[in-house]
Coordinates of C-alpha atoms in Angstrom, one line a residue:
M1 CA 0.0 0.0 0.0
K2 CA 2.8 2.4 0.9
L3 CA 4.5 1.6 -2.4
I4 CA 1.3 2.5 -4.3
I5 CA 0.9 5.8 -2.4
K6 CA 4.6 6.6 -3.1
I7 CA 4.2 5.9 -6.9
L8 CA 1.0 8.0 -7.1
S9 CA 2.7 10.9 -5.3
I10 CA 5.5 10.9 -7.8
F11 CA 3.1 10.8 -10.7
I12 CA 1.1 13.7 -9.3
I13 CA 4.3 15.8 -8.8
I14 CA 5.3 15.1 -12.4
I15 CA 1.9 16.2 -13.7
L16 CA 1.9 19.4 -11.7
Y17 CA 5.4 20.3 -12.8
S18 CA 4.5 19.7 -16.5
C19 CA 1.5 22.0 -16.1
A20 CA 3.5 24.7 -14.4
K21 CA 6.5 24.7 -16.7
Q22 CA 6.5 27.4 -19.4
S23 CA 7.5 25.6 -22.6
T24 CA 7.3 25.7 -26.3
P25 CA 4.1 24.0 -27.7
M26 CA 4.8 21.0 -30.0
G27 CA 3.6 20.7 -33.5
G28 CA 1.8 23.2 -35.7
E29 CA 3.1 25.8 -38.1
K30 CA 6.3 27.8 -37.3
D31 CA 5.6 30.9 -35.4
I32 CA 7.0 33.9 -37.3
T33 CA 5.0 36.6 -35.6
P34 CA 6.7 38.7 -32.9
P35 CA 5.0 39.4 -29.6
K36 CA 2.8 42.5 -29.6
L37 CA 2.6 44.9 -26.8
V38 CA -0.8 45.1 -25.2
S39 CA -0.2 47.5 -22.4
I40 CA 2.7 49.2 -20.6
K41 CA 3.0 50.9 -17.2
P42 CA 3.8 53.7 -17.0
I43 CA 2.1 54.8 -20.2
N44 CA 4.6 55.8 -22.9
E45 CA 5.4 59.5 -22.9
S46 CA 3.8 60.1 -19.6
T47 CA 5.1 62.9 -17.4
N48 CA 5.4 63.6 -13.7
T49 CA 5.9 60.0 -12.9
K50 CA 8.6 58.2 -10.8
P51 CA 7.8 54.5 -11.2
Q52 CA 9.4 51.9 -8.9
N53 CA 8.3 49.1 -11.4
I54 CA 7.8 49.0 -15.1
E55 CA 5.4 46.4 -16.4
L56 CA 4.9 45.3 -20.0
E57 CA 2.1 43.0 -21.1
F58 CA 2.1 41.1 -24.5
D59 CA -0.4 39.0 -26.5
E60 CA 1.6 35.8 -26.0
Y61 CA 4.0 34.2 -23.6
V62 CA 7.5 35.8 -23.6
K63 CA 11.0 35.4 -22.3
I64 CA 13.7 37.9 -21.5
E65 CA 17.2 37.6 -22.9
T66 CA 20.3 39.2 -21.3
P67 CA 18.4 42.3 -20.2
N68 CA 21.5 44.0 -18.7
K69 CA 23.1 43.9 -22.1
L70 CA 20.2 44.4 -24.5
I71 CA 18.1 47.0 -22.6
I72 CA 19.6 50.4 -23.2
I73 CA 18.5 53.0 -20.6
T74 CA 19.2 56.7 -20.8
P75 CA 20.1 58.6 -18.7
K76 CA 22.1 55.9 -17.0
I77 CA 20.8 54.1 -14.0
N78 CA 22.4 51.4 -11.9
K79 CA 21.6 48.2 -13.8
D80 CA 23.1 46.1 -11.1
E81 CA 20.2 47.1 -8.8
M82 CA 17.6 46.4 -11.5
V83 CA 15.7 43.1 -11.5
V84 CA 14.0 41.9 -14.7
T85 CA 11.7 38.9 -14.8
A86 CA 9.3 37.4 -17.4
L87 CA 6.2 35.6 -16.2
K88 CA 3.8 34.2 -18.8
N89 CA 2.9 37.1 -21.0
K90 CA 4.4 39.9 -18.8
V91 CA 7.8 41.4 -18.2
I92 CA 8.3 43.2 -14.9
I93 CA 11.3 45.5 -14.2
K94 CA 11.9 46.4 -10.6
L95 CA 14.2 49.5 -10.6
N96 CA 15.1 49.4 -6.9
Q97 CA 16.5 52.9 -7.1
E98 CA 15.4 56.5 -7.0
L99 CA 15.1 58.3 -10.4
E100 CA 16.3 61.9 -11.0
D101 CA 13.9 64.8 -10.9
S102 CA 12.8 66.6 -14.1
T103 CA 14.5 64.0 -16.3
T104 CA 13.3 62.2 -19.4
Y105 CA 14.1 58.4 -19.3
V106 CA 14.3 56.2 -22.3
F107 CA 14.1 52.4 -22.1
N108 CA 15.1 50.9 -25.5
F109 CA 14.4 47.1 -25.2
Q110 CA 16.0 46.2 -28.6
K111 CA 15.7 42.4 -29.0
S112 CA 15.6 41.5 -25.3
I113 CA 12.0 40.5 -25.2
Q114 CA 11.1 37.4 -27.3
D115 CA 8.3 34.9 -27.7
I116 CA 9.0 31.5 -26.2
T117 CA 8.1 29.5 -29.3
E118 CA 10.6 30.8 -31.9
S119 CA 12.4 33.5 -30.1
N120 CA 10.9 36.2 -32.3
P121 CA 11.8 39.6 -30.7
A122 CA 9.3 42.3 -30.1
E123 CA 9.9 45.1 -32.7
N124 CA 10.6 48.8 -32.1
L125 CA 9.9 48.5 -28.4
K126 CA 10.7 51.6 -26.5
L127 CA 9.4 53.4 -23.4
V128 CA 9.8 57.1 -22.8
F129 CA 8.6 58.9 -19.7
S130 CA 9.6 62.0 -17.7
T131 CA 9.9 62.5 -13.9
G132 CA 9.2 66.2 -14.7
E133 CA 6.5 68.2 -16.5
Y134 CA 7.7 67.7 -20.1
I135 CA 9.5 65.2 -22.3
D136 CA 13.0 66.2 -23.5
S137 CA 13.1 65.8 -27.3
L138 CA 16.5 66.7 -28.6
K139 CA 18.4 64.3 -30.8
L140 CA 22.0 63.5 -31.8
S141 CA 22.7 61.3 -34.8
G142 CA 25.5 60.3 -37.1
N143 CA 27.6 57.3 -38.1
V144 CA 30.4 55.1 -36.7
S145 CA 33.0 53.3 -38.8
Y146 CA 36.4 51.7 -38.2
I147 CA 39.7 53.3 -39.3
F148 CA 41.0 49.8 -40.1
P149 CA 37.9 47.7 -41.2
P150 CA 37.6 44.4 -39.4
K151 CA 36.7 41.2 -41.2
E152 CA 33.1 41.5 -40.1
K153 CA 31.5 43.7 -42.8
F154 CA 28.6 44.8 -40.5
I155 CA 28.9 47.0 -37.4
K156 CA 28.2 45.0 -34.2
D157 CA 28.3 45.8 -30.5
V158 CA 29.2 49.4 -31.1
L159 CA 27.8 52.1 -28.7
V160 CA 27.7 55.8 -28.7
G161 CA 27.5 57.8 -25.4
L162 CA 27.2 61.3 -24.1
Y163 CA 28.9 62.5 -20.9
Q164 CA 27.9 65.7 -19.2
K165 CA 30.6 68.4 -19.7
N166 CA 31.5 68.7 -16.1
D167 CA 31.6 65.0 -15.4
T168 CA 35.1 64.0 -14.5
T169 CA 34.6 60.5 -16.0
D170 CA 35.0 59.5 -19.7
V171 CA 34.5 56.5 -21.9
L172 CA 37.5 54.7 -20.4
T173 CA 36.4 55.1 -16.8
A174 CA 32.6 55.0 -16.4
T175 CA 29.4 54.5 -18.3
P176 CA 27.9 57.5 -20.1
Y177 CA 24.9 59.6 -19.1
Y178 CA 23.1 59.0 -22.5
I179 CA 23.8 55.9 -24.6
A180 CA 22.6 54.3 -27.9
A181 CA 23.6 51.4 -30.1
A182 CA 24.8 51.8 -33.7
D183 CA 22.9 49.7 -36.2
S184 CA 24.7 47.2 -38.6
S185 CA 25.5 50.1 -41.0
G186 CA 27.0 52.2 -38.2
N187 CA 24.2 54.7 -38.0
F188 CA 23.1 55.9 -34.5
E189 CA 20.6 58.2 -32.9
I190 CA 20.4 59.3 -29.3
T191 CA 17.0 60.6 -28.5
N192 CA 15.2 62.6 -25.7
I193 CA 18.3 64.5 -24.7
K194 CA 18.1 67.3 -22.2
A195 CA 19.6 70.6 -23.5
G196 CA 23.1 71.0 -22.2
E197 CA 26.8 70.6 -23.0
Y198 CA 28.2 67.1 -23.5
R199 CA 31.3 65.2 -24.5
A200 CA 30.6 62.4 -27.1
Y201 CA 32.3 59.0 -27.6
A202 CA 31.9 55.8 -29.6
W203 CA 33.4 52.4 -28.8
F204 CA 33.3 48.7 -29.5
D205 CA 31.9 47.1 -26.4
S206 CA 33.0 43.5 -26.7
N207 CA 32.7 42.7 -23.0
N208 CA 29.4 44.5 -22.4
N209 CA 30.5 46.7 -19.6
L210 CA 29.2 49.9 -21.3
K211 CA 32.7 51.5 -21.4
A212 CA 35.8 51.1 -23.5
E213 CA 38.9 49.1 -22.6
E214 CA 41.8 51.2 -23.8
K215 CA 44.2 48.3 -24.4
S216 CA 41.7 46.0 -26.3
E217 CA 38.7 47.8 -27.6
P218 CA 38.6 50.4 -30.5
Y219 CA 37.1 53.7 -29.5
A220 CA 36.8 57.3 -30.7
F221 CA 35.9 60.7 -29.3
F222 CA 34.5 64.0 -30.6
G223 CA 37.2 66.6 -30.1
D224 CA 34.9 69.5 -29.1
T225 CA 32.2 70.0 -26.5
L226 CA 28.7 69.6 -28.0
N227 CA 26.3 72.3 -27.0
I228 CA 23.0 70.4 -27.7
D229 CA 20.3 73.0 -27.7
K230 CA 18.8 71.7 -31.0
D231 CA 18.9 68.5 -33.0
I232 CA 22.4 67.7 -34.2
S233 CA 23.1 65.3 -37.1
G234 CA 26.2 64.2 -39.1
I235 CA 28.5 63.4 -36.2
D236 CA 31.0 60.8 -37.4
F237 CA 33.3 58.6 -35.4
S238 CA 36.2 56.5 -36.6
L239 CA 37.1 53.8 -34.2
S240 CA 40.7 52.6 -33.5
K241 CA 42.7 51.3 -30.6
A242 CA 44.6 53.8 -28.6
D243 CA 46.4 52.8 -25.4
I244 CA 46.8 56.0 -23.4
S245 CA 47.9 54.3 -20.3
E246 CA 51.2 55.5 -18.7
L247 CA 54.4 54.5 -20.4
K248 CA 56.7 53.4 -17.5
I249 CA 59.1 50.8 -16.3
N250 CA 57.3 48.1 -14.4
R251 CA 60.4 46.4 -13.1
S252 CA 64.1 45.8 -13.9
S253 CA 66.6 43.2 -12.8
S254 CA 69.6 41.1 -13.8
V255 CA 68.9 37.9 -15.8
G256 CA 71.9 35.8 -16.1
E257 CA 74.7 38.0 -17.5
N258 CA 72.2 40.4 -19.0
Y259 CA 69.8 43.1 -17.7
D260 CA 66.1 43.2 -18.3
V261 CA 63.9 46.3 -18.3
V262 CA 60.2 45.4 -18.4
L263 CA 57.9 48.1 -19.7
S264 CA 54.3 48.8 -19.2
K265 CA 53.7 48.8 -23.0
F266 CA 55.4 48.3 -26.3
P267 CA 57.6 51.3 -27.4
T268 CA 57.7 52.4 -31.0
N269 CA 60.9 54.4 -30.6
I270 CA 64.0 53.5 -28.6
E271 CA 67.0 55.8 -28.0
I272 CA 69.9 54.6 -25.9
I273 CA 72.6 57.1 -24.7
E274 CA 75.8 55.6 -23.3
E275 CA 79.3 56.0 -24.6
N276 CA 79.8 52.3 -25.4
F277 CA 76.4 51.8 -27.0
N278 CA 76.6 49.7 -30.3
E279 CA 80.2 48.9 -29.5
K280 CA 80.0 47.0 -26.2
L281 CA 76.4 47.7 -25.1
F282 CA 73.5 46.3 -27.1
Y283 CA 69.8 45.6 -26.7
R284 CA 67.0 43.5 -28.0
L285 CA 63.2 44.2 -27.7
K286 CA 60.9 41.3 -27.3
E287 CA 57.3 42.4 -26.7
K288 CA 57.6 44.7 -23.7
N289 CA 60.9 43.3 -22.5
L290 CA 64.0 45.4 -23.2
R291 CA 67.1 43.2 -22.6
F292 CA 70.6 44.8 -22.5
Y293 CA 73.8 42.9 -23.3
H294 CA 77.4 44.0 -22.5
T295 CA 80.3 42.2 -24.1
D296 CA 82.8 43.1 -21.4
L297 CA 81.3 44.4 -18.2
R298 CA 80.7 42.0 -15.3
N299 CA 79.9 42.6 -11.6
D300 CA 79.5 46.2 -12.2
S301 CA 76.8 48.7 -13.4
I302 CA 76.6 51.6 -15.8
Q303 CA 74.4 54.6 -15.9
T304 CA 72.4 54.6 -19.1
R305 CA 69.9 57.1 -20.4
V306 CA 66.9 55.5 -22.0
I307 CA 64.4 57.5 -24.1
L308 CA 61.3 55.7 -25.1
K309 CA 58.2 56.8 -27.0
D310 CA 54.9 54.8 -27.4
S311 CA 52.4 54.7 -30.2
V312 CA 50.2 57.6 -28.8
G313 CA 53.2 59.9 -28.4
F314 CA 54.0 59.6 -24.7
T315 CA 57.7 59.8 -23.9
L316 CA 59.7 58.2 -21.0
D317 CA 63.1 59.8 -20.5
T318 CA 64.9 58.2 -17.6
L319 CA 68.3 57.0 -16.2
V320 CA 68.7 53.3 -15.7
Y321 CA 71.5 51.6 -13.8
L322 CA 72.3 48.5 -15.8
K323 CA 74.0 45.9 -13.7
F324 CA 75.8 43.0 -15.4
E325 CA 76.8 40.0 -13.3
E326 CA 78.8 36.8 -13.8
S327 CA 76.4 33.9 -14.1
D328 CA 76.4 30.2 -14.7
R329 CA 73.0 30.4 -16.3
V330 CA 72.8 28.7 -19.7
K331 CA 72.8 31.4 -22.5
E332 CA 69.9 31.6 -24.8
K333 CA 70.6 30.0 -28.2
L334 CA 70.9 32.2 -31.3
E335 CA 67.7 31.7 -33.4
H336 CA 66.4 33.3 -36.5
S337 CA 63.5 33.9 -38.9
I338 CA 63.9 34.9 -42.6
N339 CA 61.4 36.1 -45.2
S340 CA 61.7 33.0 -47.4
G341 CA 59.4 32.7 -50.4
I342 CA 59.4 36.3 -51.5
G343 CA 59.4 37.0 -55.3
F344 CA 61.8 39.5 -56.9
L345 CA 62.6 41.0 -60.3
N346 CA 66.2 42.3 -60.3
Q347 CA 67.2 42.2 -56.6
I348 CA 66.6 39.8 -53.7
N349 CA 65.6 41.8 -50.6
A350 CA 66.2 39.4 -47.7
E351 CA 65.5 40.2 -44.1
I352 CA 66.8 38.1 -41.2
T353 CA 65.5 38.6 -37.7
F354 CA 67.4 37.2 -34.8
N355 CA 66.4 36.7 -31.2
K356 CA 69.6 38.4 -30.0
P357 CA 71.9 41.1 -31.4
V358 CA 74.4 39.8 -33.9
K359 CA 77.9 41.2 -33.8
N360 CA 80.0 39.2 -36.3
I361 CA 79.3 37.6 -39.7
N362 CA 81.5 35.0 -41.5
L363 CA 81.1 36.0 -45.1
D364 CA 82.9 32.9 -46.4
S365 CA 79.9 30.8 -45.5
L366 CA 77.2 33.2 -46.7
F367 CA 76.2 33.0 -50.3
V368 CA 73.4 32.5 -52.9
K369 CA 72.9 29.2 -54.7
Y370 CA 71.1 29.1 -58.0
D371 CA 71.9 25.7 -59.4
T372 CA 73.7 22.6 -58.2
A373 CA 77.2 24.1 -58.6
S374 CA 76.9 27.9 -59.0
I375 CA 76.9 30.5 -56.2
I376 CA 77.0 34.2 -55.7
K377 CA 79.2 35.4 -52.8
I378 CA 77.4 37.9 -50.7
Q379 CA 79.4 41.1 -50.4
K380 CA 79.8 43.1 -47.2
D381 CA 78.2 46.3 -48.6
W382 CA 75.0 44.3 -49.4
I383 CA 74.4 43.8 -45.7
Y384 CA 72.9 46.7 -43.6
L385 CA 70.7 47.6 -40.6
K386 CA 67.5 49.5 -41.3
D387 CA 67.7 50.7 -37.8
S388 CA 71.3 51.4 -36.9
T389 CA 70.7 50.8 -33.2
N390 CA 69.0 47.4 -33.6
Y391 CA 71.4 44.6 -34.3
T392 CA 68.7 41.9 -34.3
K393 CA 67.5 42.7 -37.8
L394 CA 69.8 42.3 -40.8
N395 CA 68.8 43.3 -44.4
I396 CA 70.6 41.9 -47.4
D397 CA 70.0 43.3 -50.9
I398 CA 71.4 41.0 -53.6
P399 CA 71.5 42.1 -57.2
I400 CA 70.6 39.4 -59.8
T401 CA 71.6 40.0 -63.4
D402 CA 69.2 39.4 -66.3
S403 CA 71.7 36.8 -67.7
L404 CA 70.8 34.4 -64.8
T405 CA 67.7 32.8 -66.1
N406 CA 67.1 30.4 -63.1
S407 CA 63.7 30.7 -61.5
T408 CA 64.8 29.9 -57.9
F409 CA 67.6 31.4 -55.9
T410 CA 68.6 30.2 -52.4
I411 CA 70.3 32.2 -49.7
F412 CA 72.5 29.8 -47.8
A413 CA 74.3 30.4 -44.5
A414 CA 76.3 27.5 -42.9
D415 CA 76.2 26.9 -39.2
S416 CA 78.5 29.3 -37.3
T417 CA 78.0 32.0 -39.9
F418 CA 76.4 34.5 -37.5
Q419 CA 77.8 35.2 -34.0
D420 CA 75.8 37.0 -31.4
V421 CA 77.0 39.4 -28.7
E422 CA 77.2 36.6 -26.2
G423 CA 79.7 34.7 -28.4
L424 CA 77.2 32.0 -29.6
Y425 CA 76.8 31.0 -33.2
N426 CA 73.8 29.8 -35.2
E427 CA 73.9 26.0 -34.6
N428 CA 72.0 25.0 -37.8
K429 CA 72.3 26.1 -41.4
I430 CA 70.0 28.7 -42.8
E431 CA 68.3 28.3 -46.2
A432 CA 65.7 30.6 -47.8
N433 CA 64.3 30.4 -51.3
Y434 CA 63.4 33.4 -53.5
K435 CA 61.5 33.2 -56.8
K436 CA 62.6 35.3 -59.8
L437 CA 59.6 36.8 -61.5
D438 CA 58.9 36.8 -65.2
P439 CA 58.3 40.3 -66.4
K440 CA 55.7 39.1 -68.9
T441 CA 53.6 37.9 -65.9
L442 CA 53.7 41.2 -64.1
V443 CA 51.3 44.1 -63.9
T444 CA 52.9 46.9 -66.0
S445 CA 51.6 49.7 -63.8
L446 CA 48.9 50.8 -61.3
D447 CA 48.8 54.5 -61.7
V448 CA 47.3 56.2 -58.6
T449 CA 46.1 59.8 -58.3
I450 CA 44.9 60.9 -54.9
D451 CA 42.5 63.9 -55.1
T452 CA 43.8 65.8 -52.1
D453 CA 45.9 68.9 -51.3
F454 CA 47.5 67.2 -48.3
Q455 CA 51.2 66.8 -49.0
H456 CA 52.5 64.0 -46.7
L457 CA 50.9 60.7 -47.8
I458 CA 51.6 57.0 -47.1
V459 CA 50.2 54.9 -49.9
Q460 CA 50.1 51.2 -49.3
L461 CA 49.2 48.5 -51.8
L462 CA 47.8 45.6 -49.7
D463 CA 47.0 42.0 -50.4
K464 CA 43.4 40.9 -50.9
S465 CA 42.9 40.4 -47.1
G466 CA 44.0 43.9 -46.4
T467 CA 46.5 42.8 -43.8
K468 CA 49.8 42.5 -45.6
I469 CA 51.6 45.4 -47.2
V470 CA 52.9 44.4 -50.6
K471 CA 54.3 47.8 -51.6
E472 CA 54.5 51.1 -49.8
V473 CA 55.6 54.6 -50.7
F474 CA 55.9 57.9 -48.9
L475 CA 54.8 60.9 -51.0
E476 CA 55.8 64.5 -50.4
N477 CA 54.8 67.4 -52.7
T478 CA 52.8 65.1 -55.0
N479 CA 49.6 63.2 -55.0
K480 CA 50.5 60.8 -57.7
Y481 CA 52.4 57.5 -57.8
S482 CA 52.7 54.4 -60.0
F483 CA 53.2 50.9 -58.6
V484 CA 55.1 49.0 -61.3
D485 CA 56.2 45.4 -61.9
F486 CA 54.3 43.4 -59.4
E487 CA 52.3 40.2 -59.7
A488 CA 48.8 40.1 -61.1
G489 CA 46.0 39.5 -58.6
T490 CA 43.6 41.2 -56.3
Y491 CA 44.7 44.0 -54.1
N492 CA 43.5 46.7 -51.7
L493 CA 44.7 50.3 -51.5
R494 CA 45.2 52.4 -48.4
V495 CA 46.2 56.0 -48.0
I496 CA 47.3 57.5 -44.7
F497 CA 47.6 61.2 -44.0
D498 CA 51.0 61.3 -42.2
E499 CA 50.5 64.5 -40.3
N500 CA 53.6 64.3 -38.1
K501 CA 55.8 63.0 -41.0
N502 CA 57.1 60.0 -39.0
R503 CA 56.2 57.5 -41.8
R504 CA 53.7 55.5 -39.8
W505 CA 50.1 55.7 -38.8
D506 CA 49.5 57.3 -35.3
P507 CA 46.4 56.6 -33.2
S508 CA 44.5 59.2 -31.2
N509 CA 45.4 60.6 -27.9
M510 CA 42.4 61.6 -25.8
V511 CA 44.6 63.2 -23.1
Q512 CA 46.1 65.6 -25.7
N513 CA 42.7 65.9 -27.6
R514 CA 44.5 64.7 -30.8
Q515 CA 42.6 62.6 -33.3
A516 CA 44.0 59.6 -35.1
E517 CA 45.7 60.2 -38.4
K518 CA 43.2 59.8 -41.2
V519 CA 43.1 56.6 -43.2
F520 CA 41.3 56.2 -46.5
Y521 CA 40.5 53.0 -48.4
Y522 CA 39.7 52.5 -52.1
K523 CA 36.2 51.2 -52.6
N524 CA 34.9 49.7 -55.8
P525 CA 32.3 52.2 -57.3
N526 CA 30.3 49.3 -58.7
D527 CA 30.2 47.5 -55.3
P528 CA 30.7 49.9 -52.3
K529 CA 31.1 46.9 -50.0
S530 CA 34.2 45.8 -52.0
M531 CA 37.7 47.3 -51.7
D532 CA 39.1 44.9 -54.3
I533 CA 41.3 46.1 -57.2
I534 CA 41.8 43.4 -59.8
V535 CA 45.0 43.9 -61.9
K536 CA 46.1 41.7 -64.8
A537 CA 49.5 40.9 -66.2
G538 CA 50.6 43.3 -69.0
W539 CA 48.0 45.9 -68.1
T540 CA 48.2 49.4 -66.9
N541 CA 45.4 50.5 -64.5
E542 CA 44.8 54.2 -64.1
I543 CA 42.9 55.0 -60.9
T544 CA 41.9 58.3 -59.5
V545 CA 40.8 58.2 -55.9
I546 CA 38.9 60.8 -53.9
T547 CA 39.4 61.2 -50.1
K548 CA 36.2 61.7 -48.2
T549 CA 35.4 62.5 -44.6
N550 CA 33.8 59.1 -44.1
N551 CA 37.2 57.4 -44.5
T552 CA 36.6 55.9 -47.9
I553 CA 38.3 56.3 -51.2
E554 CA 36.1 55.9 -54.3
S555 CA 37.4 55.4 -57.7
V556 CA 36.4 57.9 -60.3
D557 CA 37.6 55.9 -63.3
M558 CA 38.3 52.3 -62.2
N559 CA 37.5 50.9 -65.7
N560 CA 40.0 53.1 -67.5
T561 CA 42.4 50.2 -68.3
K562 CA 44.2 49.4 -71.4
D563 CA 45.9 46.2 -72.5
I564 CA 49.7 46.6 -73.0
D565 CA 51.7 44.5 -75.4
T566 CA 54.8 43.9 -73.3
N567 CA 56.7 42.8 -76.4
N568 CA 56.1 46.1 -78.2
E569 CA 58.7 48.8 -77.2
E570 CA 56.5 51.6 -78.6
D571 CA 53.7 50.7 -76.2
N572 CA 56.1 50.4 -73.3

């Protein structure tokens, strides 16, 4: 009898649980209709109200998805205090906090409220109410884009925010007073703004904390204070990463016979001032670790001036006491990487990167092989440092005459060819292949005209992915250049306005109220979503590009191409 009662009890519990559980009905046609709002409390656009709770009723059962992320509330409130629940066909929001006086609040629910059958989100769902006598109605709108376009073609998780002028916080330190999400095209609109003066920011919010992470998330700022006393449109933001944290030495210590200086961030410029620098004192940079080597000094220290500059222009100028000690610690082996596989026309441009500074080269065991028995001895004056202070990167320019018709040339270095500053040699041989290009298979010319009066330009021909620089040129006093003799294929084109003439792109610096240097990309006029330039062997492509404020370059005459007979001297 007890067993029967126990079985019946379990059966009743299962039935009750099944009846109480909110679940998706089985069978029938697929539900494609989003839930419709039946009622809302407080009433939309009501005034003189300070609700403790907000209640939305729908025509079907609904659920709530990540409300703290998807529900955008302006002005800001403490979302951590807010509790959002969905029960049957209702969503109830308990604010659990006091709202400001005489303030218009906007709750934009985006896609947070969905039906339970097919997760169809309620459309265009927004609640506006005022704790004062009237609804603020001012608007700010514009567009957000990336300076360096990501692989994802559509804008996602990008926010735009307003901070009150006298607020001591900003996009890196706190959430904004007003906030809105950009759509997939980058367009945004902040509504129901109270008249006043504001600072404006945009950022990619990957971690959903409603502020930007300066070391990992691209962001942008509007340089001037916005006096919003009427609707403002056409505000554009260009997102990029800009680490404005302090450039400093985190720690320094002896490591074996060397001395390490660990920095807070990667330096873009290094200047070392010491009388024996580049003779007995050398350095290598690996990520944020600056390691110093001394060929003679042991159990003693030297005072060295170190001047560093980071990507945003901050400078660290300090004295460091470098101490070099005797040590039995095993020395790091000399290792390398080399740009094998690069094509060339008349000259091999080899680049070898070592993990430590190299002091000596045995030229007798360094040469180029181009068949089973023939070699080209590498001459001393072919070897150079692009950066005269950095002995970890060697460049070798090797001329190849037209009389050599081989297709592949191999740079060969036997073991013990390169000796580092610690006296160690490369233990293994080094081999790298380079392909000699056939002029008949090359693009004759890509003639670029940039429609701008700006005089200092960096023009970069990129591979199809837009990540690798194939060719680069720095232009002064001209806006025209022709890229010649390169392989046929699909390319991108990028132009940088090099305002400080340092031959690289510089990010923004919010502390100094300095915007990032402008970057412009070619866009195919027949397909604005495409930046591809297709060039064919033996062809000349004449392209005029126009720089625009929305960071694009559009071709005026992309199809003005002509077939060149490379065997006809007159046409060449």
